[in-house]
Amino acid sequence: MPSGDASLTQAFEKLPVPVKLLTAGTAACVADFLSFPLDTAKVRLQIQGEVRVPLRTVTASAGHGLVLGVPSNTSLHYRGILGTIATISREEGFRSLYNGLNAGLQRQMCFASVRLGMYEPVKGFYQNLLKLDKSQRGGVLDVSARIMAGLTTGGMAVCLAQPTDVVKVRFQAQVKSALKSPSSTVYAGTWQAYRTIFFTEGLAGLWRGCLPNIGRNAIVNVSEIVCYDLVKESIIHRGLMSDNIPCHFTSAIVAGKFYF
């Protein structure tokens, strides 16, 4: 492999950790902003099963309801991703597709910055721990070190960002047409939502669902980042592409296919 082929990767590896965290978080924020309507539609479709319970709201542990769907005497309200986006836009306005965006961007700055920005340093830590050199790149121990790094940064990111995820989903789940219910908890702003959840559900409420989220995102992190890392090195090693932006972009697309 030519000596110049590793220039982009080496340049990134030499960046200070704070710069890696900032660039990873910023890139994730851009992606989150562009895809947020799809995420909102996904949340509405996921919680649509709640329409079959007799109440308009699902009561939280402290007795405060969170509007999750439409009345139970109706048929399925949302059908398909595009149909869901169209329904939300028509009934609640286009801006409702971006409910929870502030919390979503906060989540990305906490979550993506750690899971992406800390991957290389943590991978290096495990490689040093296993006393691996460059001749062992791509071997079983090297892949194991990358997997451990992916699991570690994925878990760390969730532990840090879980409160932002809880608030984001609460906003995305709110249905404007049902917010007049007296038992509903209405979140008017991001910081007000943090305070409301803290004072009504306790500190544990902000980390609700943390353990399953750690398991899910640790696996997702391995599927995405480790696959990307290995695919990128394979492309460069085989001489198919040099270490440049198109190479990294192609590797990311291939890794995304593995994840899905």
PDB file of C-alpha atoms in Angstrom:
ATOM      1  CA  MET A   1       0.000   0.000   0.000  1.00  0.00           C
ATOM      2  CA  PRO A   2       1.473   3.373  -0.914  1.00  0.00           C
ATOM      3  CA  SER A   3       2.606   5.518   1.943  1.00  0.00           C
ATOM      4  CA  GLY A   4       0.177   8.311   1.047  1.00  0.00           C
ATOM      5  CA  ASP A   5      -2.857   6.025   1.178  1.00  0.00           C
ATOM      6  CA  ALA A   6      -3.310   6.333   4.922  1.00  0.00           C
ATOM      7  CA  SER A   7      -3.140  10.127   4.969  1.00  0.00           C
ATOM      8  CA  LEU A   8      -6.803  10.829   5.812  1.00  0.00           C
ATOM      9  CA  THR A   9      -7.059   8.155   8.498  1.00  0.00           C
ATOM     10  CA  GLN A  10      -3.736   9.115  10.031  1.00  0.00           C
ATOM     11  CA  ALA A  11      -4.686  12.783  10.013  1.00  0.00           C
ATOM     12  CA  PHE A  12      -7.897  11.979  11.890  1.00  0.00           C
ATOM     13  CA  GLU A  13      -6.104   9.741  14.385  1.00  0.00           C
ATOM     14  CA  LYS A  14      -3.710  12.587  15.190  1.00  0.00           C
ATOM     15  CA  LEU A  15      -6.511  15.019  16.037  1.00  0.00           C
ATOM     16  CA  PRO A  16      -6.984  15.862  19.741  1.00  0.00           C
ATOM     17  CA  VAL A  17      -9.834  13.950  21.383  1.00  0.00           C
ATOM     18  CA  PRO A  18     -11.945  17.123  21.959  1.00  0.00           C
ATOM     19  CA  VAL A  19     -11.767  17.883  18.224  1.00  0.00           C
ATOM     20  CA  LYS A  20     -12.851  14.322  17.400  1.00  0.00           C
ATOM     21  CA  LEU A  21     -15.799  14.658  19.783  1.00  0.00           C
ATOM     22  CA  LEU A  22     -16.829  17.990  18.289  1.00  0.00           C
ATOM     23  CA  THR A  23     -16.595  16.872  14.654  1.00  0.00           C
ATOM     24  CA  ALA A  24     -18.467  13.616  15.343  1.00  0.00           C
ATOM     25  CA  GLY A  25     -21.223  15.420  17.248  1.00  0.00           C
ATOM     26  CA  THR A  26     -21.578  18.166  14.647  1.00  0.00           C
ATOM     27  CA  ALA A  27     -21.817  15.716  11.749  1.00  0.00           C
ATOM     28  CA  ALA A  28     -24.436  13.711  13.653  1.00  0.00           C
ATOM     29  CA  CYS A  29     -26.454  16.887  14.316  1.00  0.00           C
ATOM     30  CA  VAL A  30     -26.582  17.666  10.593  1.00  0.00           C
ATOM     31  CA  ALA A  31     -27.726  14.120   9.828  1.00  0.00           C
ATOM     32  CA  ASP A  32     -30.293  14.227  12.647  1.00  0.00           C
ATOM     33  CA  PHE A  33     -31.765  17.516  11.415  1.00  0.00           C
ATOM     34  CA  LEU A  34     -32.205  16.165   7.888  1.00  0.00           C
ATOM     35  CA  SER A  35     -33.740  12.859   9.004  1.00  0.00           C
ATOM     36  CA  PHE A  36     -35.767  14.049  12.026  1.00  0.00           C
ATOM     37  CA  PRO A  37     -39.208  13.852  10.321  1.00  0.00           C
ATOM     38  CA  LEU A  38     -38.484  10.191   9.539  1.00  0.00           C
ATOM     39  CA  ASP A  39     -37.549   9.598  13.172  1.00  0.00           C
ATOM     40  CA  THR A  40     -40.747  11.256  14.384  1.00  0.00           C
ATOM     41  CA  ALA A  41     -42.784   9.100  12.027  1.00  0.00           C
ATOM     42  CA  LYS A  42     -40.948   6.021  13.300  1.00  0.00           C
ATOM     43  CA  VAL A  43     -41.817   6.881  16.922  1.00  0.00           C
ATOM     44  CA  ARG A  44     -45.497   7.432  16.087  1.00  0.00           C
ATOM     45  CA  LEU A  45     -45.659   4.097  14.272  1.00  0.00           C
ATOM     46  CA  GLN A  46     -43.895   2.300  17.123  1.00  0.00           C
ATOM     47  CA  ILE A  47     -46.243   3.596  19.810  1.00  0.00           C
ATOM     48  CA  GLN A  48     -49.381   3.248  17.689  1.00  0.00           C
ATOM     49  CA  GLY A  49     -50.184  -0.032  19.459  1.00  0.00           C
ATOM     50  CA  GLU A  50     -51.044   2.063  22.516  1.00  0.00           C
ATOM     51  CA  VAL A  51     -54.275   3.107  20.779  1.00  0.00           C
ATOM     52  CA  ARG A  52     -55.791  -0.221  21.736  1.00  0.00           C
ATOM     53  CA  VAL A  53     -55.724   0.534  25.469  1.00  0.00           C
ATOM     54  CA  PRO A  54     -58.944   2.116  26.838  1.00  0.00           C
ATOM     55  CA  LEU A  55     -57.255   5.354  27.965  1.00  0.00           C
ATOM     56  CA  ARG A  56     -56.103   8.235  25.789  1.00  0.00           C
ATOM     57  CA  THR A  57     -52.889   8.293  27.722  1.00  0.00           C
ATOM     58  CA  VAL A  58     -50.420   5.866  29.167  1.00  0.00           C
ATOM     59  CA  THR A  59     -49.974   6.671  32.846  1.00  0.00           C
ATOM     60  CA  ALA A  60     -46.444   7.103  34.077  1.00  0.00           C
ATOM     61  CA  SER A  61     -45.296   5.767  37.433  1.00  0.00           C
ATOM     62  CA  ALA A  62     -45.991   9.057  39.197  1.00  0.00           C
ATOM     63  CA  GLY A  63     -49.531   9.279  37.858  1.00  0.00           C
ATOM     64  CA  HIS A  64     -48.845  11.801  35.098  1.00  0.00           C
ATOM     65  CA  GLY A  65     -50.026  10.771  31.651  1.00  0.00           C
ATOM     66  CA  LEU A  66     -48.149  11.099  28.396  1.00  0.00           C
ATOM     67  CA  VAL A  67     -50.215  11.329  25.239  1.00  0.00           C
ATOM     68  CA  LEU A  68     -49.058   8.510  23.014  1.00  0.00           C
ATOM     69  CA  GLY A  69     -51.668   8.012  20.350  1.00  0.00           C
ATOM     70  CA  VAL A  70     -55.224   8.473  19.223  1.00  0.00           C
ATOM     71  CA  PRO A  71     -58.419   7.294  20.984  1.00  0.00           C
ATOM     72  CA  SER A  72     -58.833   3.540  21.211  1.00  0.00           C
ATOM     73  CA  ASN A  73     -62.155   3.494  19.342  1.00  0.00           C
ATOM     74  CA  THR A  74     -60.486   4.359  16.046  1.00  0.00           C
ATOM     75  CA  SER A  75     -58.670   2.253  13.480  1.00  0.00           C
ATOM     76  CA  LEU A  76     -54.952   2.546  12.917  1.00  0.00           C
ATOM     77  CA  HIS A  77     -54.231   6.214  12.511  1.00  0.00           C
ATOM     78  CA  TYR A  78     -50.804   6.024  10.862  1.00  0.00           C
ATOM     79  CA  ARG A  79     -50.039   3.842   7.867  1.00  0.00           C
ATOM     80  CA  GLY A  80     -46.562   3.650   6.375  1.00  0.00           C
ATOM     81  CA  ILE A  81     -43.700   6.072   6.784  1.00  0.00           C
ATOM     82  CA  LEU A  82     -44.817   8.527   4.086  1.00  0.00           C
ATOM     83  CA  GLY A  83     -48.452   8.253   5.148  1.00  0.00           C
ATOM     84  CA  THR A  84     -47.474   9.006   8.741  1.00  0.00           C
ATOM     85  CA  ILE A  85     -45.485  12.092   7.728  1.00  0.00           C
ATOM     86  CA  ALA A  86     -48.411  13.300   5.595  1.00  0.00           C
ATOM     87  CA  THR A  87     -50.925  12.699   8.410  1.00  0.00           C
ATOM     88  CA  ILE A  88     -48.840  14.551  11.016  1.00  0.00           C
ATOM     89  CA  SER A  89     -48.275  17.466   8.625  1.00  0.00           C
ATOM     90  CA  ARG A  90     -51.964  17.705   7.756  1.00  0.00           C
ATOM     91  CA  GLU A  91     -53.366  17.386  11.288  1.00  0.00           C
ATOM     92  CA  GLU A  92     -50.662  19.045  13.408  1.00  0.00           C
ATOM     93  CA  GLY A  93     -48.650  21.140  10.980  1.00  0.00           C
ATOM     94  CA  PHE A  94     -45.287  20.498   9.364  1.00  0.00           C
ATOM     95  CA  ARG A  95     -43.405  21.859  12.383  1.00  0.00           C
ATOM     96  CA  SER A  96     -44.755  18.996  14.497  1.00  0.00           C
ATOM     97  CA  LEU A  97     -42.447  16.684  12.574  1.00  0.00           C
ATOM     98  CA  TYR A  98     -39.607  18.500  14.334  1.00  0.00           C
ATOM     99  CA  ASN A  99     -41.025  18.283  17.874  1.00  0.00           C
ATOM    100  CA  GLY A 100     -38.136  17.390  20.147  1.00  0.00           C
ATOM    101  CA  LEU A 101     -35.457  18.609  17.738  1.00  0.00           C
ATOM    102  CA  ASN A 102     -33.627  20.537  20.473  1.00  0.00           C
ATOM    103  CA  ALA A 103     -33.381  17.423  22.610  1.00  0.00           C
ATOM    104  CA  GLY A 104     -32.448  15.431  19.512  1.00  0.00           C
ATOM    105  CA  LEU A 105     -29.510  17.707  18.745  1.00  0.00           C
ATOM    106  CA  GLN A 106     -28.464  17.627  22.390  1.00  0.00           C
ATOM    107  CA  ARG A 107     -28.604  13.854  22.194  1.00  0.00           C
ATOM    108  CA  GLN A 108     -26.364  13.738  19.152  1.00  0.00           C
ATOM    109  CA  MET A 109     -23.776  16.033  20.739  1.00  0.00           C
ATOM    110  CA  CYS A 110     -23.681  13.712  23.759  1.00  0.00           C
ATOM    111  CA  PHE A 111     -24.284  10.365  22.065  1.00  0.00           C
ATOM    112  CA  ALA A 112     -22.617  10.480  18.662  1.00  0.00           C
ATOM    113  CA  SER A 113     -19.633  12.460  19.866  1.00  0.00           C
ATOM    114  CA  VAL A 114     -18.794   9.684  22.348  1.00  0.00           C
ATOM    115  CA  ARG A 115     -19.642   6.632  20.261  1.00  0.00           C
ATOM    116  CA  LEU A 116     -17.852   7.975  17.176  1.00  0.00           C
ATOM    117  CA  GLY A 117     -15.274  10.360  18.556  1.00  0.00           C
ATOM    118  CA  MET A 118     -14.046   8.010  21.282  1.00  0.00           C
ATOM    119  CA  TYR A 119     -13.925   4.883  19.100  1.00  0.00           C
ATOM    120  CA  GLU A 120     -10.349   5.350  17.844  1.00  0.00           C
ATOM    121  CA  PRO A 121      -8.837   6.134  21.287  1.00  0.00           C
ATOM    122  CA  VAL A 122     -10.691   3.226  22.906  1.00  0.00           C
ATOM    123  CA  LYS A 123      -9.742   0.903  20.048  1.00  0.00           C
ATOM    124  CA  GLY A 124      -6.103   1.902  20.516  1.00  0.00           C
ATOM    125  CA  PHE A 125      -6.424   1.205  24.248  1.00  0.00           C
ATOM    126  CA  TYR A 126      -7.674  -2.346  23.632  1.00  0.00           C
ATOM    127  CA  GLN A 127      -5.071  -2.966  20.925  1.00  0.00           C
ATOM    128  CA  ASN A 128      -2.325  -1.910  23.333  1.00  0.00           C
ATOM    129  CA  LEU A 129      -3.898  -4.004  26.068  1.00  0.00           C
ATOM    130  CA  LEU A 130      -3.729  -7.050  23.781  1.00  0.00           C
ATOM    131  CA  LYS A 131      -0.222  -6.014  22.650  1.00  0.00           C
ATOM    132  CA  LEU A 132      -1.143  -5.981  18.958  1.00  0.00           C
ATOM    133  CA  ASP A 133       1.131  -4.560  16.275  1.00  0.00           C
ATOM    134  CA  LYS A 134       0.413  -3.531  12.684  1.00  0.00           C
ATOM    135  CA  SER A 135       1.233  -7.020  11.363  1.00  0.00           C
ATOM    136  CA  GLN A 136      -1.777  -8.374  13.260  1.00  0.00           C
ATOM    137  CA  ARG A 137      -4.284  -5.919  11.771  1.00  0.00           C
ATOM    138  CA  GLY A 138      -7.398  -7.754  10.618  1.00  0.00           C
ATOM    139  CA  GLY A 139      -6.651 -10.818  12.738  1.00  0.00           C
ATOM    140  CA  VAL A 140      -8.984 -12.359  15.296  1.00  0.00           C
ATOM    141  CA  LEU A 141      -7.507 -10.443  18.228  1.00  0.00           C
ATOM    142  CA  ASP A 142      -7.555  -7.174  16.307  1.00  0.00           C
ATOM    143  CA  VAL A 143     -11.206  -7.623  15.332  1.00  0.00           C
ATOM    144  CA  SER A 144     -11.958  -8.536  18.944  1.00  0.00           C
ATOM    145  CA  ALA A 145     -10.332  -5.289  20.091  1.00  0.00           C
ATOM    146  CA  ARG A 146     -12.487  -3.309  17.651  1.00  0.00           C
ATOM    147  CA  ILE A 147     -15.641  -5.110  18.784  1.00  0.00           C
ATOM    148  CA  MET A 148     -14.821  -4.373  22.422  1.00  0.00           C
ATOM    149  CA  ALA A 149     -14.212  -0.729  21.512  1.00  0.00           C
ATOM    150  CA  GLY A 150     -17.570  -0.549  19.724  1.00  0.00           C
ATOM    151  CA  LEU A 151     -19.382  -2.129  22.674  1.00  0.00           C
ATOM    152  CA  THR A 152     -17.628   0.175  25.126  1.00  0.00           C
ATOM    153  CA  THR A 153     -18.243   3.468  23.325  1.00  0.00           C
ATOM    154  CA  GLY A 154     -21.821   2.485  22.474  1.00  0.00           C
ATOM    155  CA  GLY A 155     -22.581   1.780  26.130  1.00  0.00           C
ATOM    156  CA  MET A 156     -20.793   4.900  27.351  1.00  0.00           C
ATOM    157  CA  ALA A 157     -22.707   7.074  24.877  1.00  0.00           C
ATOM    158  CA  VAL A 158     -26.103   5.786  26.018  1.00  0.00           C
ATOM    159  CA  CYS A 159     -25.281   6.273  29.707  1.00  0.00           C
ATOM    160  CA  LEU A 160     -24.411   9.890  28.992  1.00  0.00           C
ATOM    161  CA  ALA A 161     -27.185  10.742  26.539  1.00  0.00           C
ATOM    162  CA  GLN A 162     -30.191   8.780  27.884  1.00  0.00           C
ATOM    163  CA  PRO A 163     -31.976  11.821  29.431  1.00  0.00           C
ATOM    164  CA  THR A 164     -31.873  13.629  26.091  1.00  0.00           C
ATOM    165  CA  ASP A 165     -33.271  10.539  24.370  1.00  0.00           C
ATOM    166  CA  VAL A 166     -36.149  10.288  26.862  1.00  0.00           C
ATOM    167  CA  VAL A 167     -37.108  13.941  26.347  1.00  0.00           C
ATOM    168  CA  LYS A 168     -36.791  13.669  22.557  1.00  0.00           C
ATOM    169  CA  VAL A 169     -39.140  10.686  22.377  1.00  0.00           C
ATOM    170  CA  ARG A 170     -41.629  12.300  24.769  1.00  0.00           C
ATOM    171  CA  PHE A 171     -41.880  15.312  22.446  1.00  0.00           C
ATOM    172  CA  GLN A 172     -42.150  13.158  19.336  1.00  0.00           C
ATOM    173  CA  ALA A 173     -44.911  11.094  20.927  1.00  0.00           C
ATOM    174  CA  GLN A 174     -47.087  14.061  21.853  1.00  0.00           C
ATOM    175  CA  VAL A 175     -50.185  14.313  19.684  1.00  0.00           C
ATOM    176  CA  LYS A 176     -51.536  17.862  19.535  1.00  0.00           C
ATOM    177  CA  SER A 177     -55.165  16.801  19.102  1.00  0.00           C
ATOM    178  CA  ALA A 178     -55.102  14.916  22.419  1.00  0.00           C
ATOM    179  CA  LEU A 179     -53.182  17.420  24.539  1.00  0.00           C
ATOM    180  CA  LYS A 180     -56.377  18.895  25.995  1.00  0.00           C
ATOM    181  CA  SER A 181     -56.855  15.824  28.173  1.00  0.00           C
ATOM    182  CA  PRO A 182     -56.613  16.883  31.844  1.00  0.00           C
ATOM    183  CA  SER A 183     -54.409  13.893  32.677  1.00  0.00           C
ATOM    184  CA  SER A 184     -51.867  14.717  29.995  1.00  0.00           C
ATOM    185  CA  THR A 185     -48.419  16.047  30.716  1.00  0.00           C
ATOM    186  CA  VAL A 186     -47.689  18.773  28.181  1.00  0.00           C
ATOM    187  CA  TYR A 187     -44.049  19.592  27.527  1.00  0.00           C
ATOM    188  CA  ALA A 188     -43.762  23.203  26.382  1.00  0.00           C
ATOM    189  CA  GLY A 189     -39.978  23.366  26.152  1.00  0.00           C
ATOM    190  CA  THR A 190     -36.906  21.174  26.358  1.00  0.00           C
ATOM    191  CA  TRP A 191     -35.617  22.373  29.734  1.00  0.00           C
ATOM    192  CA  GLN A 192     -39.143  22.411  31.148  1.00  0.00           C
ATOM    193  CA  ALA A 193     -39.438  18.769  30.078  1.00  0.00           C
ATOM    194  CA  TYR A 194     -36.224  17.855  31.907  1.00  0.00           C
ATOM    195  CA  ARG A 195     -37.493  19.574  35.053  1.00  0.00           C
ATOM    196  CA  THR A 196     -40.967  18.045  34.824  1.00  0.00           C
ATOM    197  CA  ILE A 197     -39.658  14.516  34.408  1.00  0.00           C
ATOM    198  CA  PHE A 198     -37.151  14.995  37.227  1.00  0.00           C
ATOM    199  CA  PHE A 199     -39.680  16.368  39.721  1.00  0.00           C
ATOM    200  CA  THR A 200     -42.520  13.981  38.840  1.00  0.00           C
ATOM    201  CA  GLU A 201     -40.646  10.750  38.101  1.00  0.00           C
ATOM    202  CA  GLY A 202     -37.360  11.282  39.881  1.00  0.00           C
ATOM    203  CA  LEU A 203     -33.847  10.991  38.536  1.00  0.00           C
ATOM    204  CA  ALA A 204     -34.608   7.443  37.388  1.00  0.00           C
ATOM    205  CA  GLY A 205     -37.246   8.847  35.044  1.00  0.00           C
ATOM    206  CA  LEU A 206     -34.568  10.585  32.986  1.00  0.00           C
ATOM    207  CA  TRP A 207     -32.726   7.286  32.589  1.00  0.00           C
ATOM    208  CA  ARG A 208     -35.846   5.215  31.932  1.00  0.00           C
ATOM    209  CA  GLY A 209     -35.101   2.387  29.496  1.00  0.00           C
ATOM    210  CA  CYS A 210     -31.356   2.870  29.817  1.00  0.00           C
ATOM    211  CA  LEU A 211     -30.362  -0.801  30.117  1.00  0.00           C
ATOM    212  CA  PRO A 212     -32.166  -2.067  26.988  1.00  0.00           C
ATOM    213  CA  ASN A 213     -30.927   1.015  25.150  1.00  0.00           C
ATOM    214  CA  ILE A 214     -27.352   0.202  26.153  1.00  0.00           C
ATOM    215  CA  GLY A 215     -27.740  -3.317  24.784  1.00  0.00           C
ATOM    216  CA  ARG A 216     -29.286  -2.118  21.543  1.00  0.00           C
ATOM    217  CA  ASN A 217     -26.846   0.681  20.834  1.00  0.00           C
ATOM    218  CA  ALA A 218     -23.795  -1.351  21.795  1.00  0.00           C
ATOM    219  CA  ILE A 219     -24.771  -3.886  19.122  1.00  0.00           C
ATOM    220  CA  VAL A 220     -25.642  -1.133  16.628  1.00  0.00           C
ATOM    221  CA  ASN A 221     -22.313   0.534  17.295  1.00  0.00           C
ATOM    222  CA  VAL A 222     -20.412  -2.664  16.544  1.00  0.00           C
ATOM    223  CA  SER A 223     -22.474  -3.313  13.416  1.00  0.00           C
ATOM    224  CA  GLU A 224     -21.887   0.178  12.077  1.00  0.00           C
ATOM    225  CA  ILE A 225     -18.430   1.324  13.184  1.00  0.00           C
ATOM    226  CA  VAL A 226     -16.527  -1.972  13.268  1.00  0.00           C
ATOM    227  CA  CYS A 227     -17.921  -2.994   9.866  1.00  0.00           C
ATOM    228  CA  TYR A 228     -17.056   0.450   8.513  1.00  0.00           C
ATOM    229  CA  ASP A 229     -13.529   0.202   9.940  1.00  0.00           C
ATOM    230  CA  LEU A 230     -12.887  -3.238   8.448  1.00  0.00           C
ATOM    231  CA  VAL A 231     -14.475  -2.455   5.075  1.00  0.00           C
ATOM    232  CA  LYS A 232     -12.438   0.758   4.780  1.00  0.00           C
ATOM    233  CA  GLU A 233      -9.161  -1.028   5.507  1.00  0.00           C
ATOM    234  CA  SER A 234     -10.043  -3.834   3.095  1.00  0.00           C
ATOM    235  CA  ILE A 235     -10.791  -1.373   0.280  1.00  0.00           C
ATOM    236  CA  ILE A 236      -7.511   0.461   0.848  1.00  0.00           C
ATOM    237  CA  HIS A 237      -5.452  -2.731   1.264  1.00  0.00           C
ATOM    238  CA  ARG A 238      -6.798  -4.188  -1.995  1.00  0.00           C
ATOM    239  CA  GLY A 239      -5.996  -0.977  -3.818  1.00  0.00           C
ATOM    240  CA  LEU A 240      -9.610  -0.417  -4.873  1.00  0.00           C
ATOM    241  CA  MET A 241      -9.558   3.155  -3.591  1.00  0.00           C
ATOM    242  CA  SER A 242      -7.107   5.423  -1.835  1.00  0.00           C
ATOM    243  CA  ASP A 243      -7.721   6.689   1.687  1.00  0.00           C
ATOM    244  CA  ASN A 244      -9.921   9.644   0.831  1.00  0.00           C
ATOM    245  CA  ILE A 245     -13.451  10.918   1.369  1.00  0.00           C
ATOM    246  CA  PRO A 246     -15.073   8.730  -1.352  1.00  0.00           C
ATOM    247  CA  CYS A 247     -13.452   5.693   0.260  1.00  0.00           C
ATOM    248  CA  HIS A 248     -14.811   6.578   3.691  1.00  0.00           C
ATOM    249  CA  PHE A 249     -18.238   7.374   2.225  1.00  0.00           C
ATOM    250  CA  THR A 250     -18.363   4.025   0.400  1.00  0.00           C
ATOM    251  CA  SER A 251     -17.302   2.189   3.547  1.00  0.00           C
ATOM    252  CA  ALA A 252     -20.037   3.899   5.542  1.00  0.00           C
ATOM    253  CA  ILE A 253     -22.699   2.895   2.983  1.00  0.00           C
ATOM    254  CA  VAL A 254     -21.526  -0.734   3.015  1.00  0.00           C
ATOM    255  CA  ALA A 255     -21.496  -0.761   6.835  1.00  0.00           C
ATOM    256  CA  GLY A 256     -25.023   0.667   6.838  1.00  0.00           C
ATOM    257  CA  LYS A 257     -26.165  -2.225   4.655  1.00  0.00           C
ATOM    258  CA  PHE A 258     -24.683  -4.694   7.157  1.00  0.00           C
ATOM    259  CA  TYR A 259     -26.586  -2.966   9.983  1.00  0.00           C
ATOM    260  CA  PHE A 260     -29.931  -3.081   8.211  1.00  0.00           C
TER     261      PHE A 260
END
